[in-house]
Every structure is written in structure tokens, then in C-alpha cells.
XYZ file of C-alpha atoms in Angstrom:
398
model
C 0.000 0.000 0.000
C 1.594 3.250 -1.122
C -0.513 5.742 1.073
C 0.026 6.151 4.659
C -3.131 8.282 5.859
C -2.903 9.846 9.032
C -6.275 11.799 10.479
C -4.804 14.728 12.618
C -6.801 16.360 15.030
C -6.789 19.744 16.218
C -9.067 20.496 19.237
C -9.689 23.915 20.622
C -11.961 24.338 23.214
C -14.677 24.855 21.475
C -13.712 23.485 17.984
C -11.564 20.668 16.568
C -10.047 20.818 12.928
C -9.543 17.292 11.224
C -7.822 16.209 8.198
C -6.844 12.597 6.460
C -3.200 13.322 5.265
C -0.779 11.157 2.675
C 2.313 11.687 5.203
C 3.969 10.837 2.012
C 2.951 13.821 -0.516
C 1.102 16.023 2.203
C -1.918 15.707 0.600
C -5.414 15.966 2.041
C -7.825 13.299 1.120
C -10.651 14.745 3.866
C -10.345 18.514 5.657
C -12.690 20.113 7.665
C -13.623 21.920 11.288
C -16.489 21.186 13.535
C -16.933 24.702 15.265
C -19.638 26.425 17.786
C -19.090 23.220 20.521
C -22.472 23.854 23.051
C -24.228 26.497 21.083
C -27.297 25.728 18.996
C -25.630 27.061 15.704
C -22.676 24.090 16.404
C -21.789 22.674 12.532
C -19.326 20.410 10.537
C -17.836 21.294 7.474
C -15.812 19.445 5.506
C -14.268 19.121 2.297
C -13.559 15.753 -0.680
C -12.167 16.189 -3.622
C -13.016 20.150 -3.987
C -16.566 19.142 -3.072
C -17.789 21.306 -0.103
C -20.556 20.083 2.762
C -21.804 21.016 5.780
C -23.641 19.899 8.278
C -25.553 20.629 11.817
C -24.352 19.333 14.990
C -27.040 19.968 17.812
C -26.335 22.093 20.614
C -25.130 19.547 22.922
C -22.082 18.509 20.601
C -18.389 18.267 22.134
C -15.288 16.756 21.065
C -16.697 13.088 21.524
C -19.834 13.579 19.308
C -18.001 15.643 16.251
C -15.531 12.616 16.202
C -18.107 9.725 15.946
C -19.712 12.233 13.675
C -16.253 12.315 11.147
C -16.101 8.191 11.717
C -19.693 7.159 11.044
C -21.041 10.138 8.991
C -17.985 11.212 6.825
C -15.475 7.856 6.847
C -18.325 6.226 6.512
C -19.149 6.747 3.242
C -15.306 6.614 2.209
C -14.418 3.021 3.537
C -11.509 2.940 1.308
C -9.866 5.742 2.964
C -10.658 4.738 6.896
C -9.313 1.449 6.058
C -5.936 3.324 4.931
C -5.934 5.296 8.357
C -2.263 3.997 10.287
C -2.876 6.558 12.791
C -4.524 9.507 14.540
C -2.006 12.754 14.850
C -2.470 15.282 17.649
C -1.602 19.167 17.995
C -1.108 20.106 21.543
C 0.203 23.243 22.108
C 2.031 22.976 25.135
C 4.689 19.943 25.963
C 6.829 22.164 28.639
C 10.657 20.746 29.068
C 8.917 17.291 29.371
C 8.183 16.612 25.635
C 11.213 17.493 23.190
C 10.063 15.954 19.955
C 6.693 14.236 18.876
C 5.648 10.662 21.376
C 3.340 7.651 20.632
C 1.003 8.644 23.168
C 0.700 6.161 26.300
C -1.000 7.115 29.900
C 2.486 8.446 31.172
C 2.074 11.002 28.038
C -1.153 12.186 28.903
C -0.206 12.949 32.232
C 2.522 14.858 31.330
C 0.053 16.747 28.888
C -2.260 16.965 31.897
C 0.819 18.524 34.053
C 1.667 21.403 31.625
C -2.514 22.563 31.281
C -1.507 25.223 33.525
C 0.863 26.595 30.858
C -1.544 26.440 28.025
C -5.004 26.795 29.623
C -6.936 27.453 26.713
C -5.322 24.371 24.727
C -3.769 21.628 26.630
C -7.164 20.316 28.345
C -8.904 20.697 25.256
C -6.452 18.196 23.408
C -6.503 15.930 26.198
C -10.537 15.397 25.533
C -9.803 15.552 21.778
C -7.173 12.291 22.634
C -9.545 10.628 24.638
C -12.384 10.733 21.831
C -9.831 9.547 19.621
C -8.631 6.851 21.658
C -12.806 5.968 22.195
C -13.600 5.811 18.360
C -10.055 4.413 16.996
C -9.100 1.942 19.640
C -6.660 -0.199 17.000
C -5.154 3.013 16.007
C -1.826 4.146 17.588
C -1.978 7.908 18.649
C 0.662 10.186 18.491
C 1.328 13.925 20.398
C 2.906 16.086 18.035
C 3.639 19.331 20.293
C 4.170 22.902 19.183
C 6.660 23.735 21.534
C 8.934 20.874 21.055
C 10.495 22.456 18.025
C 11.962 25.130 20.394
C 13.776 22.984 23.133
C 16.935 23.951 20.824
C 17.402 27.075 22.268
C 20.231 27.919 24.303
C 19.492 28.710 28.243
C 20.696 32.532 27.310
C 17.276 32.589 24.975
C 15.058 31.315 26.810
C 15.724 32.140 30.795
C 14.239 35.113 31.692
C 15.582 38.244 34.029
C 13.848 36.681 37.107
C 15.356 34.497 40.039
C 16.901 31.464 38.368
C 15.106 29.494 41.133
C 11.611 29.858 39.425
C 13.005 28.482 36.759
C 14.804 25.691 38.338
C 11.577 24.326 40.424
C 8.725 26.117 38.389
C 9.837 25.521 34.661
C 9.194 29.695 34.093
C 10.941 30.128 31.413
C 10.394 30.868 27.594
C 9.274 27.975 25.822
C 7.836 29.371 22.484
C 4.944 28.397 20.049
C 3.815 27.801 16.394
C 6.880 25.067 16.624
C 5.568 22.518 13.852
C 4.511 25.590 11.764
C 8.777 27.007 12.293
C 9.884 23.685 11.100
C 7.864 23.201 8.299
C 8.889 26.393 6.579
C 12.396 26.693 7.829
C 12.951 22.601 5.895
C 10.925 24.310 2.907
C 12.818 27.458 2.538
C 16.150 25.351 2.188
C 14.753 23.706 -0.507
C 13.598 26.444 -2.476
C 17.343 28.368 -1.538
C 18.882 25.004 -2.611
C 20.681 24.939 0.366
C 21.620 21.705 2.991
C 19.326 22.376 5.961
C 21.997 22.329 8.296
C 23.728 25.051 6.347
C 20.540 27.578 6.359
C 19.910 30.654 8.304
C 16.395 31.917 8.069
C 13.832 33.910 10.269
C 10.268 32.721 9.937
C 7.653 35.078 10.642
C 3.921 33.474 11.181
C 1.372 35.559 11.031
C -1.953 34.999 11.885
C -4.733 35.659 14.326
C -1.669 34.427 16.858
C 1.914 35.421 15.740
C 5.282 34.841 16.172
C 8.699 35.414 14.848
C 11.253 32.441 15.090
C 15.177 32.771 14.213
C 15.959 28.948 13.287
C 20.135 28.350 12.558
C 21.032 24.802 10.956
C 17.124 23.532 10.958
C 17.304 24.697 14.649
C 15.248 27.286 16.746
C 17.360 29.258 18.448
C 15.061 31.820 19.382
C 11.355 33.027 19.471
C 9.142 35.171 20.113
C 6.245 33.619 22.232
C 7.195 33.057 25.978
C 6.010 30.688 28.894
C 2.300 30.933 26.946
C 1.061 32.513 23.659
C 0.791 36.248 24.689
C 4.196 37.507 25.060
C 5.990 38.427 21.701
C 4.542 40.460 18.469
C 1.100 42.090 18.398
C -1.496 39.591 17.227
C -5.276 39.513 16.554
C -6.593 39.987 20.303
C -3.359 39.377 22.598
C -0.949 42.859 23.304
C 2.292 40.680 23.371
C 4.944 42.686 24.669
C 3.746 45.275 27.365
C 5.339 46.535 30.462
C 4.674 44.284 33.459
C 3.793 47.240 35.687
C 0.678 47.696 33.668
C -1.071 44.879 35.219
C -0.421 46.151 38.706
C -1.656 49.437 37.688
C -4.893 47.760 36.102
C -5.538 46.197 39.181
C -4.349 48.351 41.987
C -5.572 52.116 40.170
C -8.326 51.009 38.023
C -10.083 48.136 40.188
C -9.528 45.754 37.450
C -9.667 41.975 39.165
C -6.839 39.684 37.789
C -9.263 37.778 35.487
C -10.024 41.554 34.059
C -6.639 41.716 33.306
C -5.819 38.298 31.486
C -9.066 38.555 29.444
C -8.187 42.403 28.889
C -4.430 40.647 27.549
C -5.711 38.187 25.753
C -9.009 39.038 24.026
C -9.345 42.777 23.707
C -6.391 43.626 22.725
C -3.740 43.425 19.615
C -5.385 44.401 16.711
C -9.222 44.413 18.107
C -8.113 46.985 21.100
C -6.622 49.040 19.039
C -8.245 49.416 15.977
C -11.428 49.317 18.509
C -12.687 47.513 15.324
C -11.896 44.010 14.578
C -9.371 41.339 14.599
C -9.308 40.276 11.389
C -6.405 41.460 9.827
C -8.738 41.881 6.093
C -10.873 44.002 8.084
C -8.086 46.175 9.357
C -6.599 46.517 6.096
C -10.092 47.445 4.363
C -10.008 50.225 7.538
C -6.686 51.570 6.387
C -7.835 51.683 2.764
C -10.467 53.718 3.482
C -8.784 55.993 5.954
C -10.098 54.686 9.181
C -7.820 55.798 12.212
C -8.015 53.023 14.703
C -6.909 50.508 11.965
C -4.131 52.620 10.437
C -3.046 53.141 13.754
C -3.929 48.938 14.364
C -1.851 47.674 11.293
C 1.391 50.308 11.360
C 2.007 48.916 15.216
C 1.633 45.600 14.129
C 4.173 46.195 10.886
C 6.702 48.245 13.102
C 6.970 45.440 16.195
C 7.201 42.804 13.514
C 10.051 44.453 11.977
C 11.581 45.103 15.460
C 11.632 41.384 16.416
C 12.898 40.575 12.738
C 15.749 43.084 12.936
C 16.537 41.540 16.467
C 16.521 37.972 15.532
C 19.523 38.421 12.986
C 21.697 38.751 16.802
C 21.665 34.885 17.291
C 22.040 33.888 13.371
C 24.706 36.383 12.484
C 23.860 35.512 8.689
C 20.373 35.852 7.202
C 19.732 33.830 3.901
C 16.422 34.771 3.663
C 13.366 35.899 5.765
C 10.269 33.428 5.106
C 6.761 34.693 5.693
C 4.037 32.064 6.536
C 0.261 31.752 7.979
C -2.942 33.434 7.385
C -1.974 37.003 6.947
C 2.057 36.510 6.140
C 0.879 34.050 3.296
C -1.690 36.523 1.673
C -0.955 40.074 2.736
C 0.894 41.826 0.433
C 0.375 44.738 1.879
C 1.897 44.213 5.334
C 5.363 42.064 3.737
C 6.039 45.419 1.633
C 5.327 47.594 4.829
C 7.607 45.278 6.786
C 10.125 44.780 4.066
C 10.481 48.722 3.951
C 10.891 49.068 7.679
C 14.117 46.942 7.108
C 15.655 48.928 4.990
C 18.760 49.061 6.687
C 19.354 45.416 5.537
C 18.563 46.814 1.757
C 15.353 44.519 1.393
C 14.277 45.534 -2.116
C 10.425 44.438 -2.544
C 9.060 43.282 -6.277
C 5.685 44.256 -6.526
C 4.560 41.833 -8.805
C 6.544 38.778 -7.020
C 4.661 39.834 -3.823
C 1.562 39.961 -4.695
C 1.750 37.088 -7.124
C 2.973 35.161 -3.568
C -1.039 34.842 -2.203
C -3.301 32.723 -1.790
C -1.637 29.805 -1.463
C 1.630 30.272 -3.861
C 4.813 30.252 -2.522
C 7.742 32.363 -3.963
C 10.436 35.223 -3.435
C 9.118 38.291 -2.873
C 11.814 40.451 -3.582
C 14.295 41.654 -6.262
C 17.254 39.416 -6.874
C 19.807 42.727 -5.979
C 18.948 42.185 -2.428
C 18.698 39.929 0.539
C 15.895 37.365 0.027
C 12.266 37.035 1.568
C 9.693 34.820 0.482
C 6.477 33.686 1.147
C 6.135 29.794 1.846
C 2.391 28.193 3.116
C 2.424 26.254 6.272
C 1.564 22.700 6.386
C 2.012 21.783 10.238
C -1.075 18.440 9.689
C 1.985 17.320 6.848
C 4.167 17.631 10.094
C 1.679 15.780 12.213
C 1.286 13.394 10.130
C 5.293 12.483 8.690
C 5.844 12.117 12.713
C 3.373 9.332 13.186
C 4.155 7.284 10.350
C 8.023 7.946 11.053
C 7.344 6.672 15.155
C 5.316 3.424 14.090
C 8.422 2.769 12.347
């Protein structure tokens, strides 16, 4: 048999994204996202062959009924591909110092899952019900933990410990442990290949962009720093969170404006970034449709966002000391032209020379150089992290 599906999972707390991968040739044979979990508008939709459906869920639907829904409901009309299934690939977010590359998951692994929840409280327990349902529908299948920050256990203690007593470290694990790892590693291997360079040999800085962002500097096919901290908020400004704030704000939130500490984290987390200052939206189209039409909150919303990004990229060529190429990835570094030429032009002291045609021929799922060939390089390469997920499963039942 020449295939070797893999269906990776992706639970959020109140959603779960599935797709049947080839861990071969990356591609999907079934995609889709079951969305709205406990609300009466909950759905499925999923996508065959370019054919689109959709379908209601019912109010009381979790992780456990949108799984039996994709076995019975969707794999059961394709028996040819559920029979192909080796085994079921999980995202979790948050592996701490205990998980430093992707594990065939066992009751030892989902304890150490369970163990760094506090670290990822929005994700971890979510993928840990996700991983049960699994484990409920596909009891033959092996299941594997692919983890997002395992890609970043390469970086040296002078990256990731931060300015506080080394003791917290030592017996609390505080310490920077980064994100978006699976997405850094996918891009970093690609943009070798298209720079026809040995991986070990290649310098890049890999910007993803999305609703959450972060900036990675990866040296020899290894992170050696990042942008996210000890959770997702720290780092670049993203759709909701602030990232990178003075600390002292919280206690002046708290202590002068009678916000409670749950104030403050929701404040950080989900009115922020984008949303709290555009005081319009997250969504980065609808912040560039503001600036097109003049709107101040998103001008102001999208020229922050542009100018920390090309802080942290300016920063990150410190621990490479040579830059082959800069590689933007996810939602918005994958299809906004608009923000790689405002970012590009911010770095002009590395003589970044954008080509407007390259860059916005670079959308919508095309990957390519964006700029001139008299210049440094940047380029725009599309994430695969369920490819990832699903090469480490069928590489660990090896």
C-alpha cells in the first residue's frame, strides 16, 4: 500500500479541525472543522475532492460527538480511505521541558500533557478530551502527540531564561518555551529547498502571522530563538493578545483602576492586539479594508503591528549572524501583500528591495520570493504543520 493516511486532530476548546493526510505527498484526502461546541448554531464542514458540505451538529455537541460524527457520517461513506488510516495525529500546544520531539502517546504522556494545562489553559485540556475521543472511536489506532513547543527545546538557556530568580526556573519551569513550533519547522525545511541549500547550512527567520503570531530565528534547521514566551501572549502584536507590554501595567490595572486579575488576562488576551486598538476588529482583512479607506483606529492597528514585527525581525539576525532569507508564513504573512512590503520597507537598513509583482503574485496559497534578486531574500512559503503531524506518526510506528 503506497498511502500512509494519518487523520490529525486539532481540538480547541470549542472546535476541533480534522484532516486525512498522505504523510507521504502532504496531501489531504478529507479537511474540515467542527466549530460552535455547546451552542445551537454548532456545525461540521468538511471538504472531498473540492466538493464542499456542511452539516448541523445539535447544541449539545463536544469533542466526543463531532468525532463519531467524522467516523460514522464522513469515513463512513469513504471506507476505502478509513481502512488506509495507520494513525490519529495530535496538535497540543504545550509539551513544557517534558516533551522534546513528537511521542506515541501512552497514559504516562497524557499525564505529562495533563501537568503542563496550567501553561496552556486554553489548549492543553482541550487536546486531552480531543485524545480521549480519539482513543474511544479508533481503539486499533496508535496515537501520536505532536507538540508545538517541542520544536523550540533547541534554544540555548541565554534565549530562553528570563531576568527573574533562576530558582523559578529551576523548580517552576518559568521560562520561555515558544509556540507555532511545527509551523517554524515546516517552513524553515521548505525554505532550504527552495534556496537550494543543505538544511543544516541555512539561516532563516520565519515570521507566522496569523490571528496568533510569532517570529522564530531557526540556525542549521534549529530554533534558536522566538518570540512567544512561557504561553502565547508575550511576543509580536497579534489579533486579540498585546504581546509585549510593560509588566507594571497589570499592577496598575488592578491596583488604580479596580480591574480583578481575570479583568486583566481577558483584557491581555481578548481585547487587545489588533481588536483593542483598531477598537474595530481582529481580522487582519478588516483592518486593512479600515486603512484603505482611511479609518484611524486601523491605520493606527496595522502600522504597530508592521513596526513590532520588523523590530523582532531586525533583532533575531543577533543569534544567526547571517540571514539567507526571511520566510513569511500563515494566514496574513501568506496573503498580505500589503503588510510584507510595509515590513520589508521598515528593514531597509538590511537593503530589502520588494518586487511588486513577485509579492503579490505570492497569495493565496503560492509560494515564492518576494523580492528583487539585488537584495537579501524574503519569500512567502504556506504552512503545512497536519503534513508535520502526520510524517511524525508514520516515522514513530516505524
Amino acid at each position: 500500500m503506497s498511502n500512509k493516511l494519518v487523520l490529525v486532530l486539532n481540538c480547541g476548546s470549542s472546535s476541533l479541525k480534522f484532516a486525512i493526510i498522505d504523510a507521504l505527498t502532504g496531501d489531504d484526502q478529507i479537511s474540515g472543522l467542527a466549530e460552535c461546541f455547546g451552542l445551537e448554531d454548532s456545525r461540521i464542514k468538511w471538504k472531498v475532492d473540492g466538493n464542499k458540505f456542511e452539516s448541523k451538529l445539535g447544541a449539545f455537541t463536544a469533542h466526543r460527538e463531532a468525532i463519531e460524527f467524522i467516523v460514522k457520517d464522513i469515513l463512513g461513506q469513504y471506507p476505502e480511505v478509513a481502512a488506509q488510516i495507520q494513525a490519529i495525529g495530535h496538535r497540543v500546544v504545550h509539551g513544557g521541558e517534558k516533551f522534546t520531539h513528537s511521542v506515541v502517546i501512552d497514559d504516562s504522556v497524557i499525564a505529562g500533557i495533563e501537568d503542563c494545562a496550567a501553561l496552556a489553559p486554553l489548549h492543553n485540556p482541550a487536546h486531552l478530551i480531543g485524545i480521549r475521543a480519539a482513543q474511544a472511536s479508533f481503539p486499533g489506532l496508535p496515537q501520536v502527540a505532536v507538540f508545538d513547543t517541542a520544536f523550540h527545546q533547541s534554544m540555548p538557556e541565554h534565549a530562553f531564561v528570563y531576568a527573574l530568580p533562576y530558582k523559578l526556573y529551576r523548580e517552576h519551569g518559568i521560562r520561555r518555551y515558544g509556540m507555532h513550533g511545527t509551523s517554524h519547522l515546516f517552513v524553515s525545511r521548505e525554505a532550504a529547498k527552495a534556496l537550494g541549500k543543505e538544511l543544516a547550512d541555512t539561516n532563516v527567520i520565519c515570521a507566522h502571522l496569523g490571528n496568533g503570531a510569532s517570529v522564530t530565528a531557526v540556525k542549521g534547521g534549529k530554533s534558536v530563538d522566538t518570540s512567544m514566551g512561557l504561553t502565547p501572549l508575550e511576543g509580536l502584536v497579534m489579533g486579540t493578545r498585546c504581546g509585549d507590554i510593560d509588566p507594571s501595567i497589570i499592577y496598575h490595572l488592578v491596583d488604580r483602576l479596580g480591574y480583578t486579575l481575570d479583568e486583566v488576562n481577558n483584557l491581555m488576551n481578548k481585547q487587545s492586539g489588533l481588536l483593542g486598538i483598531s477598537e474595530l476588529t481582529n481580522d487582519c482583512r478588516g483592518i486593512e479594508e479600515g486603512y484603505a479607506e482611511g479609518h484611524k483606529g486601523a491605520t493606527l492597528a496595522l502600522e504597530i503591528f508592521c513596526y513590532r514585527l520588523a523590530k523582532y525581525i531586525a533583532s533575531y539576525t543577533v543569534p544567526l549572524g547571517r540571514l539567507d532569507a526571511l520566510v513569511f508564513t500563515g494566514g496574513i504573512g501568506e496573503n498580505s501583500d500589503l503588510i510584507r512590503e510595509k515590513v520589508l520597507n521598515l528593514l531597509a537598513i538590511f537593503n530589502f528591495e520588494v518586487d511588486p509583482a513577485r509579492n503579490q503574485a505570492a497569495r493565496f496559497g503560492n509560494q515564492g520570493q518576494i523580492t528583487t534578486d539585488n537584495g537579501p531574500v524574503a519569500m512567502v512559503i504556506p504552512t503545512n504543520e497536519e503534513w508535520v503531524i502526520a510524517e511524525d506518526a508514520v516515522s514513530l510506528l516505524k
